[in-house]
PDB file of C-alpha atoms in Angstrom:
ATOM      1  CA  MET P   1      50.754 -28.848 -13.177  1.00 48.00           C
ATOM      2  CA  ASN P   2      49.937 -29.347  -9.545  1.00 47.00           C
ATOM      3  CA  GLU P   3      46.674 -28.438  -7.808  1.00 49.00           C
ATOM      4  CA  ARG P   4      47.841 -25.128  -6.292  1.00 48.00           C
ATOM      5  CA  LEU P   5      46.600 -22.742  -8.852  1.00 54.00           C
ATOM      6  CA  ARG P   6      44.528 -20.622  -6.497  1.00 55.00           C
ATOM      7  CA  GLU P   7      47.262 -19.776  -4.123  1.00 65.00           C
ATOM      8  CA  GLU P   8      49.221 -16.513  -4.053  1.00 81.00           C
ATOM      9  CA  TYR P   9      52.604 -17.061  -5.498  1.00 88.00           C
ATOM     10  CA  TYR P  10      56.045 -15.353  -5.068  1.00 88.00           C
ATOM     11  CA  LEU P  11      58.658 -15.332  -7.709  1.00 89.00           C
ATOM     12  CA  VAL P  12      61.908 -17.139  -6.605  1.00 90.00           C
ATOM     13  CA  LYS P  13      65.134 -16.821  -8.720  1.00 88.00           C
ATOM     14  CA  PHE P  14      67.554 -19.526  -8.329  1.00 89.00           C
ATOM     15  CA  LYS P  15      71.064 -18.811  -9.584  1.00 85.00           C
ATOM     16  CA  ILE P  16      73.154 -21.912 -10.096  1.00 84.00           C
ATOM     17  CA  LEU P  17      76.585 -21.575 -11.630  1.00 80.00           C
ATOM     18  CA  GLN P  18      75.712 -18.354 -13.430  1.00 80.00           C
ATOM     19  CA  GLU P  19      72.433 -19.767 -14.842  1.00 86.00           C
ATOM     20  CA  GLU P  20      69.156 -18.323 -13.593  1.00 90.00           C
ATOM     21  CA  TYR P  21      65.867 -20.188 -13.059  1.00 93.00           C
ATOM     22  CA  TYR P  22      62.628 -18.460 -12.097  1.00 92.00           C
ATOM     23  CA  THR P  23      60.152 -20.549 -10.105  1.00 93.00           C
ATOM     24  CA  PHE P  24      56.850 -19.876  -8.179  1.00 92.00           C
ATOM     25  CA  TRP P  25      56.739 -20.393  -4.421  1.00 91.00           C
ATOM     26  CA  TYR P  26      53.576 -20.516  -2.389  1.00 89.00           C
ATOM     27  CA  THR P  27      52.932 -20.308   1.377  1.00 83.00           C
ATOM     28  CA  ASP P  28      49.976 -21.996   3.019  1.00 78.00           C
ATOM     29  CA  ASP P  29      49.614 -24.679   5.704  1.00 78.00           C
ATOM     30  CA  ILE P  30      52.607 -26.268   3.842  1.00 83.00           C
ATOM     31  CA  ASP P  31      54.913 -24.134   1.738  1.00 89.00           C
ATOM     32  CA  GLY P  32      56.003 -25.269  -1.605  1.00 92.00           C
ATOM     33  CA  PHE P  33      56.767 -24.790  -5.310  1.00 94.00           C
ATOM     34  CA  LEU P  34      54.664 -25.072  -8.354  1.00 94.00           C
ATOM     35  CA  LEU P  35      55.453 -28.257 -10.197  1.00 95.00           C
ATOM     36  CA  ASP P  36      55.178 -29.299 -13.805  1.00 95.00           C
ATOM     37  CA  LYS P  37      53.388 -32.487 -14.971  1.00 94.00           C
ATOM     38  CA  ASN P  38      56.558 -34.491 -14.343  1.00 94.00           C
ATOM     39  CA  GLY P  39      56.707 -33.488 -10.545  1.00 95.00           C
ATOM     40  CA  LYS P  40      59.709 -31.167 -11.216  1.00 96.00           C
ATOM     41  CA  LEU P  41      59.870 -27.531 -10.429  1.00 97.00           C
ATOM     42  CA  LYS P  42      58.109 -25.395 -13.020  1.00 96.00           C
ATOM     43  CA  PHE P  43      60.688 -22.853 -14.142  1.00 96.00           C
ATOM     44  CA  PHE P  44      61.472 -20.142 -16.740  1.00 96.00           C
ATOM     45  CA  LEU P  45      64.789 -18.769 -17.910  1.00 95.00           C
ATOM     46  CA  THR P  46      63.604 -15.184 -17.675  1.00 93.00           C
ATOM     47  CA  LYS P  47      61.445 -13.187 -15.201  1.00 90.00           C
ATOM     48  CA  GLU P  48      59.379 -11.910 -18.135  1.00 92.00           C
ATOM     49  CA  GLU P  49      58.394 -15.469 -19.190  1.00 95.00           C
ATOM     50  CA  ALA P  50      57.396 -16.335 -15.682  1.00 93.00           C
ATOM     51  CA  ILE P  51      55.222 -13.272 -15.420  1.00 91.00           C
ATOM     52  CA  VAL P  52      53.463 -14.068 -18.666  1.00 93.00           C
ATOM     53  CA  PHE P  53      52.886 -17.628 -17.597  1.00 93.00           C
ATOM     54  CA  ALA P  54      51.433 -16.387 -14.298  1.00 91.00           C
ATOM     55  CA  LYS P  55      49.018 -14.011 -16.190  1.00 90.00           C
ATOM     56  CA  GLU P  56      47.976 -16.723 -18.729  1.00 91.00           C
ATOM     57  CA  LYS P  57      47.126 -19.124 -15.961  1.00 88.00           C
ATOM     58  CA  GLY P  58      45.317 -16.502 -14.047  1.00 87.00           C
ATOM     59  CA  PHE P  59      46.997 -16.983 -10.655  1.00 82.00           C
ATOM     60  CA  LEU P  60      48.014 -14.319  -8.306  1.00 82.00           C
ATOM     61  CA  LEU P  61      51.563 -13.294  -8.293  1.00 82.00           C
ATOM     62  CA  ASN P  62      52.614 -11.222  -5.348  1.00 78.00           C
ATOM     63  CA  THR P  63      54.187  -8.083  -6.828  1.00 65.00           C
ATOM     64  CA  LYS P  64      54.144  -5.941  -3.780  1.00 63.00           C
ATOM     65  CA  ASP P  65      57.495  -7.414  -2.755  1.00 56.00           C
ATOM     66  CA  ALA P  66      59.353  -5.921  -5.713  1.00 40.00           C
ATOM     67  CA  GLU P  67      62.408  -8.109  -5.496  1.00 51.00           C
ATOM     68  CA  GLU P  68      62.172 -11.916  -6.002  1.00 55.00           C
ATOM     69  CA  VAL P  69      63.770 -14.202  -3.477  1.00 63.00           C
ATOM     70  CA  LEU P  70      67.272 -15.158  -4.701  1.00 69.00           C
ATOM     71  CA  VAL P  71      68.854 -18.464  -3.831  1.00 75.00           C
ATOM     72  CA  SER P  72      72.371 -18.718  -5.252  1.00 74.00           C
ATOM     73  CA  SER P  73      74.968 -21.482  -5.373  1.00 74.00           C
ATOM     74  CA  GLU P  74      77.365 -18.707  -4.667  1.00 75.00           C
ATOM     75  CA  ILE P  75      76.513 -19.524  -0.946  1.00 74.00           C
ATOM     76  CA  LEU P  76      78.822 -22.575  -1.232  1.00 74.00           C
ATOM     77  CA  LYS P  77      82.019 -20.638  -1.836  1.00 72.00           C
ATOM     78  CA  LYS P  78      84.428 -21.062   1.060  1.00 64.00           C
ATOM     79  CA  GLU P  79      84.553 -17.483   2.147  1.00 60.00           C
ATOM     80  CA  ASN P  80      80.759 -17.435   2.550  1.00 64.00           C
ATOM     81  CA  ILE P  81      80.942 -20.379   4.857  1.00 73.00           C
ATOM     82  CA  ARG P  82      83.487 -18.518   7.011  1.00 75.00           C
ATOM     83  CA  ARG P  83      81.331 -15.353   7.202  1.00 82.00           C
ATOM     84  CA  ILE P  84      77.892 -16.755   8.198  1.00 89.00           C
ATOM     85  CA  ASN P  85      75.042 -14.202   7.704  1.00 90.00           C
ATOM     86  CA  CYS P  86      72.272 -15.862   9.731  1.00 94.00           C
ATOM     87  CA  ASN P  87      69.418 -14.199   7.659  1.00 92.00           C
ATOM     88  CA  PHE P  88      70.904 -15.216   4.414  1.00 88.00           C
ATOM     89  CA  PHE P  89      71.624 -18.775   5.443  1.00 92.00           C
ATOM     90  CA  LEU P  90      68.278 -19.353   7.264  1.00 94.00           C
ATOM     91  CA  ASN P  91      66.405 -18.053   4.123  1.00 91.00           C
ATOM     92  CA  ASN P  92      68.340 -20.378   1.843  1.00 91.00           C
ATOM     93  CA  TRP P  93      68.047 -23.293   4.209  1.00 95.00           C
ATOM     94  CA  ASN P  94      64.103 -22.772   4.428  1.00 94.00           C
ATOM     95  CA  THR P  95      63.814 -22.276   0.708  1.00 93.00           C
ATOM     96  CA  LEU P  96      65.819 -25.397   0.020  1.00 94.00           C
ATOM     97  CA  SER P  97      63.680 -27.321   2.483  1.00 96.00           C
ATOM     98  CA  ASP P  98      60.541 -26.269   0.684  1.00 96.00           C
ATOM     99  CA  VAL P  99      62.098 -27.488  -2.624  1.00 96.00           C
ATOM    100  CA  ALA P 100      62.793 -30.897  -1.147  1.00 97.00           C
ATOM    101  CA  HIS P 101      59.422 -31.086   0.470  1.00 96.00           C
ATOM    102  CA  SER P 102      57.743 -30.189  -2.896  1.00 96.00           C
ATOM    103  CA  ILE P 103      59.517 -32.888  -4.847  1.00 97.00           C
ATOM    104  CA  ASN P 104      59.342 -35.472  -2.117  1.00 97.00           C
ATOM    105  CA  CYS P 105      63.226 -35.652  -1.347  1.00 97.00           C
ATOM    106  CA  GLN P 106      64.904 -36.062   1.969  1.00 97.00           C
ATOM    107  CA  PHE P 107      66.781 -32.921   2.869  1.00 97.00           C
ATOM    108  CA  ILE P 108      69.378 -33.256   5.614  1.00 97.00           C
ATOM    109  CA  GLY P 109      68.448 -29.795   6.909  1.00 97.00           C
ATOM    110  CA  ASP P 110      65.077 -31.193   7.947  1.00 97.00           C
ATOM    111  CA  SER P 111      66.798 -33.818  10.016  1.00 94.00           C
ATOM    112  CA  LYS P 112      65.628 -34.065  13.713  1.00 92.00           C
ATOM    113  CA  GLY P 113      69.318 -34.860  14.717  1.00 94.00           C
ATOM    114  CA  ARG P 114      70.607 -32.734  17.552  1.00 95.00           C
ATOM    115  CA  VAL P 115      73.459 -31.183  15.699  1.00 96.00           C
ATOM    116  CA  ILE P 116      71.350 -30.021  12.615  1.00 97.00           C
ATOM    117  CA  ARG P 117      68.501 -28.775  14.980  1.00 97.00           C
ATOM    118  CA  ASN P 118      70.949 -26.812  17.165  1.00 97.00           C
ATOM    119  CA  ILE P 119      72.661 -25.304  14.053  1.00 97.00           C
ATOM    120  CA  TYR P 120      69.088 -24.257  12.766  1.00 97.00           C
ATOM    121  CA  ILE P 121      68.201 -22.799  16.201  1.00 96.00           C
ATOM    122  CA  LYS P 122      71.441 -20.779  16.228  1.00 96.00           C
ATOM    123  CA  LEU P 123      70.775 -19.544  12.683  1.00 97.00           C
ATOM    124  CA  PHE P 124      67.077 -18.634  13.764  1.00 96.00           C
ATOM    125  CA  TYR P 125      68.149 -16.772  16.898  1.00 95.00           C
ATOM    126  CA  GLY P 126      71.018 -15.118  15.050  1.00 95.00           C
ATOM    127  CA  CYS P 127      68.522 -13.348  12.977  1.00 95.00           C
ATOM    128  CA  ASN P 128      67.423 -11.507  16.058  1.00 93.00           C
ATOM    129  CA  ILE P 129      63.874 -11.364  14.941  1.00 90.00           C
ATOM    130  CA  LEU P 130      62.566 -12.018  18.379  1.00 86.00           C
ATOM    131  CA  LEU P 131      64.683  -9.317  19.818  1.00 82.00           C
ATOM    132  CA  GLU P 132      62.839  -6.919  22.229  1.00 85.00           C
ATOM    133  CA  GLU P 133      63.827  -3.483  23.299  1.00 86.00           C
ATOM    134  CA  GLY P 134      66.659  -3.756  25.819  1.00 85.00           C
ATOM    135  CA  ASP P 135      67.564  -7.319  24.788  1.00 87.00           C
ATOM    136  CA  GLU P 136      71.171  -8.110  23.833  1.00 90.00           C
ATOM    137  CA  TYR P 137      71.893  -8.648  20.260  1.00 89.00           C
ATOM    138  CA  TYR P 138      72.835 -12.298  19.573  1.00 91.00           C
ATOM    139  CA  ARG P 139      75.835 -13.137  17.454  1.00 92.00           C
ATOM    140  CA  PRO P 140      76.359 -16.939  17.242  1.00 95.00           C
ATOM    141  CA  LYS P 141      79.919 -18.290  17.400  1.00 95.00           C
ATOM    142  CA  TRP P 142      80.341 -21.208  15.049  1.00 95.00           C
ATOM    143  CA  SER P 143      82.683 -24.255  15.668  1.00 94.00           C
ATOM    144  CA  LYS P 144      84.476 -25.938  12.748  1.00 91.00           C
ATOM    145  CA  LYS P 145      81.991 -28.857  13.093  1.00 94.00           C
ATOM    146  CA  GLU P 146      79.026 -26.500  12.699  1.00 95.00           C
ATOM    147  CA  ARG P 147      80.535 -24.824   9.581  1.00 92.00           C
ATOM    148  CA  TYR P 148      81.186 -28.283   8.156  1.00 92.00           C
ATOM    149  CA  TRP P 149      77.430 -29.265   8.738  1.00 94.00           C
ATOM    150  CA  ILE P 150      76.164 -25.948   7.356  1.00 94.00           C
ATOM    151  CA  THR P 151      78.175 -26.477   4.190  1.00 91.00           C
ATOM    152  CA  LYS P 152      76.910 -30.125   3.929  1.00 93.00           C
ATOM    153  CA  VAL P 153      73.232 -28.999   4.448  1.00 95.00           C
ATOM    154  CA  MET P 154      73.704 -26.300   1.684  1.00 92.00           C
ATOM    155  CA  LYS P 155      75.399 -28.739  -0.822  1.00 91.00           C
ATOM    156  CA  ASN P 156      72.624 -31.282  -0.149  1.00 94.00           C
ATOM    157  CA  GLY P 157      69.998 -28.706  -0.697  1.00 93.00           C
ATOM    158  CA  PHE P 158      71.571 -27.584  -3.999  1.00 91.00           C
ATOM    159  CA  GLU P 159      71.787 -31.206  -5.138  1.00 92.00           C
ATOM    160  CA  ILE P 160      68.052 -31.519  -4.473  1.00 95.00           C
ATOM    161  CA  LEU P 161      67.367 -28.232  -6.200  1.00 94.00           C
ATOM    162  CA  ALA P 162      69.309 -29.464  -9.265  1.00 92.00           C
ATOM    163  CA  LYS P 163      67.193 -32.685  -9.195  1.00 95.00           C
ATOM    164  CA  GLY P 164      63.930 -30.511  -8.957  1.00 95.00           C
ATOM    165  CA  LEU P 165      65.117 -28.389 -11.906  1.00 94.00           C
ATOM    166  CA  ASN P 166      66.203 -31.416 -13.829  1.00 91.00           C
ATOM    167  CA  ILE P 167      69.729 -29.992 -14.480  1.00 88.00           C
ATOM    168  CA  LYS P 168      73.239 -31.384 -13.905  1.00 83.00           C
ATOM    169  CA  MET P 169      75.239 -29.610 -11.321  1.00 72.00           C
ATOM    170  CA  GLU P 170      78.676 -30.397 -10.003  1.00 69.00           C
ATOM    171  CA  LEU P 171      79.633 -28.480  -6.809  1.00 59.00           C
TER     172      LEU P 171
END
């Protein structure tokens, strides 16, 4: 177990090829996931098991946000890459980045390269969270190259996730 047992946790459900894995995410100066003694993601196969574990360990589980965060390998289907929902992709990108950071893996989505940074910025602004009254709604246009890199970032993230869960996954 890692040293983060006094933090507030959120339940995150990863769905990979029809299998579900419940994990605990925390936010602080650095966001991350609860790890087991082997440095892998601490996970449970059911939500109920995860909740019982949280109660037994006595750490805070944020339940006011009723639905857990869901990150699913379904995002990798070709039709999803054609229709890019900025909120969905940005949430997945950030969550997979936190997984990589937690287990000390390099994630190409964290690259400082111009192409990756520009895509991330477009996703961020495409969420329109900074939109003020009277501002025009922003809908990014995506090039073939950008779609290719979004796919590459997501696949890399799910490879890292599989490593963190200690499971085999072929995409």
